[in-house]
Amino acid sequence: MGIKMGVALDSAGREWHADTYVKGQGLEPLRCERCPTPVAHQAAHTRERDDRSIYVPAYFR
Ligand SMILES: [Zn+2]
């Protein structure tokens, strides 16, 4: 399990925000804004737990 982050940089140094990023945007690979670690985008989704729906916002990790 990696660290979740709201912002990532693409190979051209452009900044992408998890909540507006759509797969395919930017020059891959995307990476952490503070170090060279590659990150993957996880879209916002709903997780079911104990009969409750938990909204999980988009993030990079
Ligand atoms: Zn990092």
PDB file of N, CA and C and ligand atoms in Angstrom:
ATOM      1  N   MET A   1       0.845  -1.199   0.000  1.00  0.00           N
ATOM      2  CA  MET A   1       0.000   0.000   0.000  1.00  0.00           C
ATOM      3  C   MET A   1       0.881   1.249   0.000  1.00  0.00           C
ATOM      4  N   GLY A   2       0.762   2.073  -0.996  1.00  0.00           N
ATOM      5  CA  GLY A   2       1.590   3.281  -1.058  1.00  0.00           C
ATOM      6  C   GLY A   2       0.908   4.475  -0.417  1.00  0.00           C
ATOM      7  N   ILE A   3       1.542   5.591  -0.581  1.00  0.00           N
ATOM      8  CA  ILE A   3       1.001   6.832  -0.030  1.00  0.00           C
ATOM      9  C   ILE A   3       0.030   7.438  -1.036  1.00  0.00           C
ATOM     10  N   LYS A   4      -1.111   7.897  -0.565  1.00  0.00           N
ATOM     11  CA  LYS A   4      -2.079   8.536  -1.454  1.00  0.00           C
ATOM     12  C   LYS A   4      -1.756  10.022  -1.584  1.00  0.00           C
ATOM     13  N   MET A   5      -1.869  10.509  -2.814  1.00  0.00           N
ATOM     14  CA  MET A   5      -1.600  11.936  -3.033  1.00  0.00           C
ATOM     15  C   MET A   5      -2.580  12.534  -4.023  1.00  0.00           C
ATOM     16  N   GLY A   6      -2.800  13.815  -3.911  1.00  0.00           N
ATOM     17  CA  GLY A   6      -3.783  14.489  -4.755  1.00  0.00           C
ATOM     18  C   GLY A   6      -3.213  15.042  -6.040  1.00  0.00           C
ATOM     19  N   VAL A   7      -1.887  15.156  -6.094  1.00  0.00           N
ATOM     20  CA  VAL A   7      -1.242  15.754  -7.256  1.00  0.00           C
ATOM     21  C   VAL A   7      -0.106  14.861  -7.740  1.00  0.00           C
ATOM     22  N   ALA A   8       0.051  14.754  -9.055  1.00  0.00           N
ATOM     23  CA  ALA A   8       1.165  14.011  -9.628  1.00  0.00           C
ATOM     24  C   ALA A   8       1.723  14.813 -10.798  1.00  0.00           C
ATOM     25  N   LEU A   9       2.964  14.525 -11.157  1.00  0.00           N
ATOM     26  CA  LEU A   9       3.588  15.191 -12.301  1.00  0.00           C
ATOM     27  C   LEU A   9       3.768  14.184 -13.425  1.00  0.00           C
ATOM     28  N   ASP A  10       3.600  14.654 -14.681  1.00  0.00           N
ATOM     29  CA  ASP A  10       3.858  13.735 -15.790  1.00  0.00           C
ATOM     30  C   ASP A  10       5.317  13.910 -16.225  1.00  0.00           C
ATOM     31  N   SER A  11       5.731  13.183 -17.249  1.00  0.00           N
ATOM     32  CA  SER A  11       7.135  13.187 -17.665  1.00  0.00           C
ATOM     33  C   SER A  11       7.575  14.536 -18.217  1.00  0.00           C
ATOM     34  N   ALA A  12       6.623  15.386 -18.571  1.00  0.00           N
ATOM     35  CA  ALA A  12       6.949  16.715 -19.075  1.00  0.00           C
ATOM     36  C   ALA A  12       6.957  17.733 -17.938  1.00  0.00           C
ATOM     37  N   GLY A  13       6.719  17.268 -16.709  1.00  0.00           N
ATOM     38  CA  GLY A  13       6.739  18.159 -15.562  1.00  0.00           C
ATOM     39  C   GLY A  13       5.419  18.863 -15.315  1.00  0.00           C
ATOM     40  N   ARG A  14       4.386  18.475 -16.057  1.00  0.00           N
ATOM     41  CA  ARG A  14       3.072  19.079 -15.896  1.00  0.00           C
ATOM     42  C   ARG A  14       2.338  18.480 -14.711  1.00  0.00           C
ATOM     43  N   GLU A  15       1.597  19.334 -14.021  1.00  0.00           N
ATOM     44  CA  GLU A  15       0.910  18.926 -12.804  1.00  0.00           C
ATOM     45  C   GLU A  15      -0.502  18.429 -13.111  1.00  0.00           C
ATOM     46  N   TRP A  16      -0.885  17.317 -12.501  1.00  0.00           N
ATOM     47  CA  TRP A  16      -2.228  16.760 -12.683  1.00  0.00           C
ATOM     48  C   TRP A  16      -2.861  16.528 -11.319  1.00  0.00           C
ATOM     49  N   HIS A  17      -4.150  16.885 -11.225  1.00  0.00           N
ATOM     50  CA  HIS A  17      -4.866  16.708  -9.963  1.00  0.00           C
ATOM     51  C   HIS A  17      -5.748  15.460 -10.048  1.00  0.00           C
ATOM     52  N   ALA A  18      -5.695  14.662  -9.012  1.00  0.00           N
ATOM     53  CA  ALA A  18      -6.400  13.382  -9.014  1.00  0.00           C
ATOM     54  C   ALA A  18      -7.894  13.517  -9.299  1.00  0.00           C
ATOM     55  N   ASP A  19      -8.521  14.579  -8.786  1.00  0.00           N
ATOM     56  CA  ASP A  19      -9.973  14.696  -8.941  1.00  0.00           C
ATOM     57  C   ASP A  19     -10.399  15.076 -10.353  1.00  0.00           C
ATOM     58  N   THR A  20      -9.478  15.608 -11.169  1.00  0.00           N
ATOM     59  CA  THR A  20      -9.852  15.980 -12.537  1.00  0.00           C
ATOM     60  C   THR A  20      -9.103  15.158 -13.587  1.00  0.00           C
ATOM     61  N   TYR A  21      -8.149  14.351 -13.160  1.00  0.00           N
ATOM     62  CA  TYR A  21      -7.365  13.561 -14.098  1.00  0.00           C
ATOM     63  C   TYR A  21      -8.193  12.430 -14.713  1.00  0.00           C
ATOM     64  N   VAL A  22      -8.011  12.228 -16.013  1.00  0.00           N
ATOM     65  CA  VAL A  22      -8.657  11.117 -16.703  1.00  0.00           C
ATOM     66  C   VAL A  22      -7.552  10.282 -17.329  1.00  0.00           C
ATOM     67  N   LYS A  23      -7.658   8.977 -17.192  1.00  0.00           N
ATOM     68  CA  LYS A  23      -6.625   8.078 -17.704  1.00  0.00           C
ATOM     69  C   LYS A  23      -6.304   8.383 -19.160  1.00  0.00           C
ATOM     70  N   GLY A  24      -5.006   8.458 -19.473  1.00  0.00           N
ATOM     71  CA  GLY A  24      -4.592   8.763 -20.832  1.00  0.00           C
ATOM     72  C   GLY A  24      -4.072  10.180 -20.977  1.00  0.00           C
ATOM     73  N   GLN A  25      -4.397  11.037 -19.995  1.00  0.00           N
ATOM     74  CA  GLN A  25      -3.923  12.408 -20.035  1.00  0.00           C
ATOM     75  C   GLN A  25      -2.453  12.445 -19.615  1.00  0.00           C
ATOM     76  N   GLY A  26      -1.768  13.472 -20.036  1.00  0.00           N
ATOM     77  CA  GLY A  26      -0.397  13.669 -19.597  1.00  0.00           C
ATOM     78  C   GLY A  26       0.570  12.729 -20.281  1.00  0.00           C
ATOM     79  N   LEU A  27       1.850  12.996 -20.093  1.00  0.00           N
ATOM     80  CA  LEU A  27       2.904  12.193 -20.694  1.00  0.00           C
ATOM     81  C   LEU A  27       3.349  11.161 -19.673  1.00  0.00           C
ATOM     82  N   GLU A  28       2.995   9.911 -19.896  1.00  0.00           N
ATOM     83  CA  GLU A  28       3.325   8.864 -18.928  1.00  0.00           C
ATOM     84  C   GLU A  28       4.813   8.539 -18.977  1.00  0.00           C
ATOM     85  N   PRO A  29       5.422   8.048 -17.924  1.00  0.00           N
ATOM     86  CA  PRO A  29       4.758   7.709 -16.668  1.00  0.00           C
ATOM     87  C   PRO A  29       4.574   8.920 -15.754  1.00  0.00           C
ATOM     88  N   LEU A  30       3.498   8.893 -14.983  1.00  0.00           N
ATOM     89  CA  LEU A  30       3.288   9.926 -13.982  1.00  0.00           C
ATOM     90  C   LEU A  30       4.084   9.570 -12.741  1.00  0.00           C
ATOM     91  N   ARG A  31       4.468  10.599 -12.004  1.00  0.00           N
ATOM     92  CA  ARG A  31       5.252  10.334 -10.797  1.00  0.00           C
ATOM     93  C   ARG A  31       4.840  11.271  -9.669  1.00  0.00           C
ATOM     94  N   CYS A  32       5.327  10.924  -8.495  1.00  0.00           N
ATOM     95  CA  CYS A  32       5.117  11.715  -7.293  1.00  0.00           C
ATOM     96  C   CYS A  32       5.663  13.119  -7.514  1.00  0.00           C
ATOM     97  N   GLU A  33       5.001  14.142  -6.948  1.00  0.00           N
ATOM     98  CA  GLU A  33       5.491  15.503  -7.156  1.00  0.00           C
ATOM     99  C   GLU A  33       6.765  15.803  -6.368  1.00  0.00           C
ATOM    100  N   ARG A  34       7.107  14.955  -5.407  1.00  0.00           N
ATOM    101  CA  ARG A  34       8.280  15.222  -4.569  1.00  0.00           C
ATOM    102  C   ARG A  34       9.448  14.266  -4.789  1.00  0.00           C
ATOM    103  N   CYS A  35       9.207  13.141  -5.465  1.00  0.00           N
ATOM    104  CA  CYS A  35      10.299  12.202  -5.726  1.00  0.00           C
ATOM    105  C   CYS A  35      10.007  11.448  -7.015  1.00  0.00           C
ATOM    106  N   PRO A  36      10.968  10.662  -7.515  1.00  0.00           N
ATOM    107  CA  PRO A  36      10.799  10.009  -8.820  1.00  0.00           C
ATOM    108  C   PRO A  36       9.890   8.776  -8.814  1.00  0.00           C
ATOM    109  N   THR A  37       9.253   8.464  -7.701  1.00  0.00           N
ATOM    110  CA  THR A  37       8.418   7.268  -7.617  1.00  0.00           C
ATOM    111  C   THR A  37       7.238   7.336  -8.586  1.00  0.00           C
ATOM    112  N   PRO A  38       7.104   6.330  -9.455  1.00  0.00           N
ATOM    113  CA  PRO A  38       5.963   6.313 -10.365  1.00  0.00           C
ATOM    114  C   PRO A  38       4.661   6.106  -9.593  1.00  0.00           C
ATOM    115  N   VAL A  39       3.595   6.741 -10.040  1.00  0.00           N
ATOM    116  CA  VAL A  39       2.306   6.596  -9.368  1.00  0.00           C
ATOM    117  C   VAL A  39       1.227   6.200 -10.370  1.00  0.00           C
ATOM    118  N   ALA A  40       0.186   5.554  -9.873  1.00  0.00           N
ATOM    119  CA  ALA A  40      -0.955   5.169 -10.690  1.00  0.00           C
ATOM    120  C   ALA A  40      -2.173   5.929 -10.205  1.00  0.00           C
ATOM    121  N   HIS A  41      -3.103   6.214 -11.133  1.00  0.00           N
ATOM    122  CA  HIS A  41      -4.307   6.952 -10.767  1.00  0.00           C
ATOM    123  C   HIS A  41      -5.408   5.997 -10.341  1.00  0.00           C
ATOM    124  N   GLN A  42      -6.087   6.350  -9.284  1.00  0.00           N
ATOM    125  CA  GLN A  42      -7.246   5.584  -8.831  1.00  0.00           C
ATOM    126  C   GLN A  42      -8.428   6.538  -8.874  1.00  0.00           C
ATOM    127  N   ALA A  43      -9.410   6.225  -9.706  1.00  0.00           N
ATOM    128  CA  ALA A  43     -10.586   7.093  -9.839  1.00  0.00           C
ATOM    129  C   ALA A  43     -11.436   7.036  -8.565  1.00  0.00           C
ATOM    130  N   ALA A  44     -12.261   8.032  -8.374  1.00  0.00           N
ATOM    131  CA  ALA A  44     -13.172   8.047  -7.229  1.00  0.00           C
ATOM    132  C   ALA A  44     -14.112   6.851  -7.326  1.00  0.00           C
ATOM    133  N   HIS A  45     -14.430   6.256  -6.194  1.00  0.00           N
ATOM    134  CA  HIS A  45     -15.305   5.094  -6.197  1.00  0.00           C
ATOM    135  C   HIS A  45     -16.006   4.965  -4.855  1.00  0.00           C
ATOM    136  N   THR A  46     -16.949   4.065  -4.801  1.00  0.00           N
ATOM    137  CA  THR A  46     -17.682   3.830  -3.568  1.00  0.00           C
ATOM    138  C   THR A  46     -17.337   2.452  -3.046  1.00  0.00           C
ATOM    139  N   ARG A  47     -17.051   2.370  -1.765  1.00  0.00           N
ATOM    140  CA  ARG A  47     -16.699   1.092  -1.168  1.00  0.00           C
ATOM    141  C   ARG A  47     -17.791   0.690  -0.175  1.00  0.00           C
ATOM    142  N   GLU A  48     -18.246  -0.560  -0.292  1.00  0.00           N
ATOM    143  CA  GLU A  48     -19.285  -1.053   0.612  1.00  0.00           C
ATOM    144  C   GLU A  48     -18.642  -1.669   1.838  1.00  0.00           C
ATOM    145  N   ARG A  49     -19.058  -1.233   3.008  1.00  0.00           N
ATOM    146  CA  ARG A  49     -18.512  -1.812   4.229  1.00  0.00           C
ATOM    147  C   ARG A  49     -19.561  -1.778   5.334  1.00  0.00           C
ATOM    148  N   ASP A  50     -19.866  -2.937   5.889  1.00  0.00           N
ATOM    149  CA  ASP A  50     -20.852  -3.038   6.976  1.00  0.00           C
ATOM    150  C   ASP A  50     -22.171  -2.357   6.613  1.00  0.00           C
ATOM    151  N   ASP A  51     -22.675  -2.674   5.412  1.00  0.00           N
ATOM    152  CA  ASP A  51     -23.940  -2.114   4.935  1.00  0.00           C
ATOM    153  C   ASP A  51     -23.914  -0.608   4.721  1.00  0.00           C
ATOM    154  N   ARG A  52     -22.730  -0.049   4.702  1.00  0.00           N
ATOM    155  CA  ARG A  52     -22.633   1.381   4.441  1.00  0.00           C
ATOM    156  C   ARG A  52     -21.780   1.630   3.213  1.00  0.00           C
ATOM    157  N   SER A  53     -22.119   2.678   2.477  1.00  0.00           N
ATOM    158  CA  SER A  53     -21.336   3.049   1.311  1.00  0.00           C
ATOM    159  C   SER A  53     -20.372   4.160   1.692  1.00  0.00           C
ATOM    160  N   ILE A  54     -19.100   3.894   1.472  1.00  0.00           N
ATOM    161  CA  ILE A  54     -18.091   4.899   1.789  1.00  0.00           C
ATOM    162  C   ILE A  54     -17.537   5.446   0.490  1.00  0.00           C
ATOM    163  N   TYR A  55     -17.639   6.770   0.328  1.00  0.00           N
ATOM    164  CA  TYR A  55     -17.128   7.419  -0.879  1.00  0.00           C
ATOM    165  C   TYR A  55     -15.630   7.641  -0.740  1.00  0.00           C
ATOM    166  N   VAL A  56     -14.886   7.131  -1.709  1.00  0.00           N
ATOM    167  CA  VAL A  56     -13.434   7.312  -1.704  1.00  0.00           C
ATOM    168  C   VAL A  56     -13.055   8.226  -2.862  1.00  0.00           C
ATOM    169  N   PRO A  57     -12.578   9.434  -2.561  1.00  0.00           N
ATOM    170  CA  PRO A  57     -12.210  10.389  -3.628  1.00  0.00           C
ATOM    171  C   PRO A  57     -11.036   9.873  -4.453  1.00  0.00           C
ATOM    172  N   ALA A  58     -10.874  10.417  -5.637  1.00  0.00           N
ATOM    173  CA  ALA A  58      -9.768  10.021  -6.512  1.00  0.00           C
ATOM    174  C   ALA A  58      -8.427  10.368  -5.890  1.00  0.00           C
ATOM    175  N   TYR A  59      -7.419   9.594  -6.231  1.00  0.00           N
ATOM    176  CA  TYR A  59      -6.059   9.868  -5.726  1.00  0.00           C
ATOM    177  C   TYR A  59      -5.025   9.198  -6.617  1.00  0.00           C
ATOM    178  N   PHE A  60      -3.782   9.602  -6.416  1.00  0.00           N
ATOM    179  CA  PHE A  60      -2.649   8.921  -7.050  1.00  0.00           C
ATOM    180  C   PHE A  60      -1.924   8.194  -5.934  1.00  0.00           C
ATOM    181  N   ARG A  61      -1.301   7.090  -6.272  1.00  0.00           N
ATOM    182  CA  ARG A  61      -0.497   6.415  -5.249  1.00  0.00           C
ATOM    183  C   ARG A  61       0.653   5.650  -5.904  1.00  0.00           C
TER     184      ARG A  61
HETATM  185 ZN    ZN B   1       7.246  10.729  -3.378  1.00  0.00          ZN
END
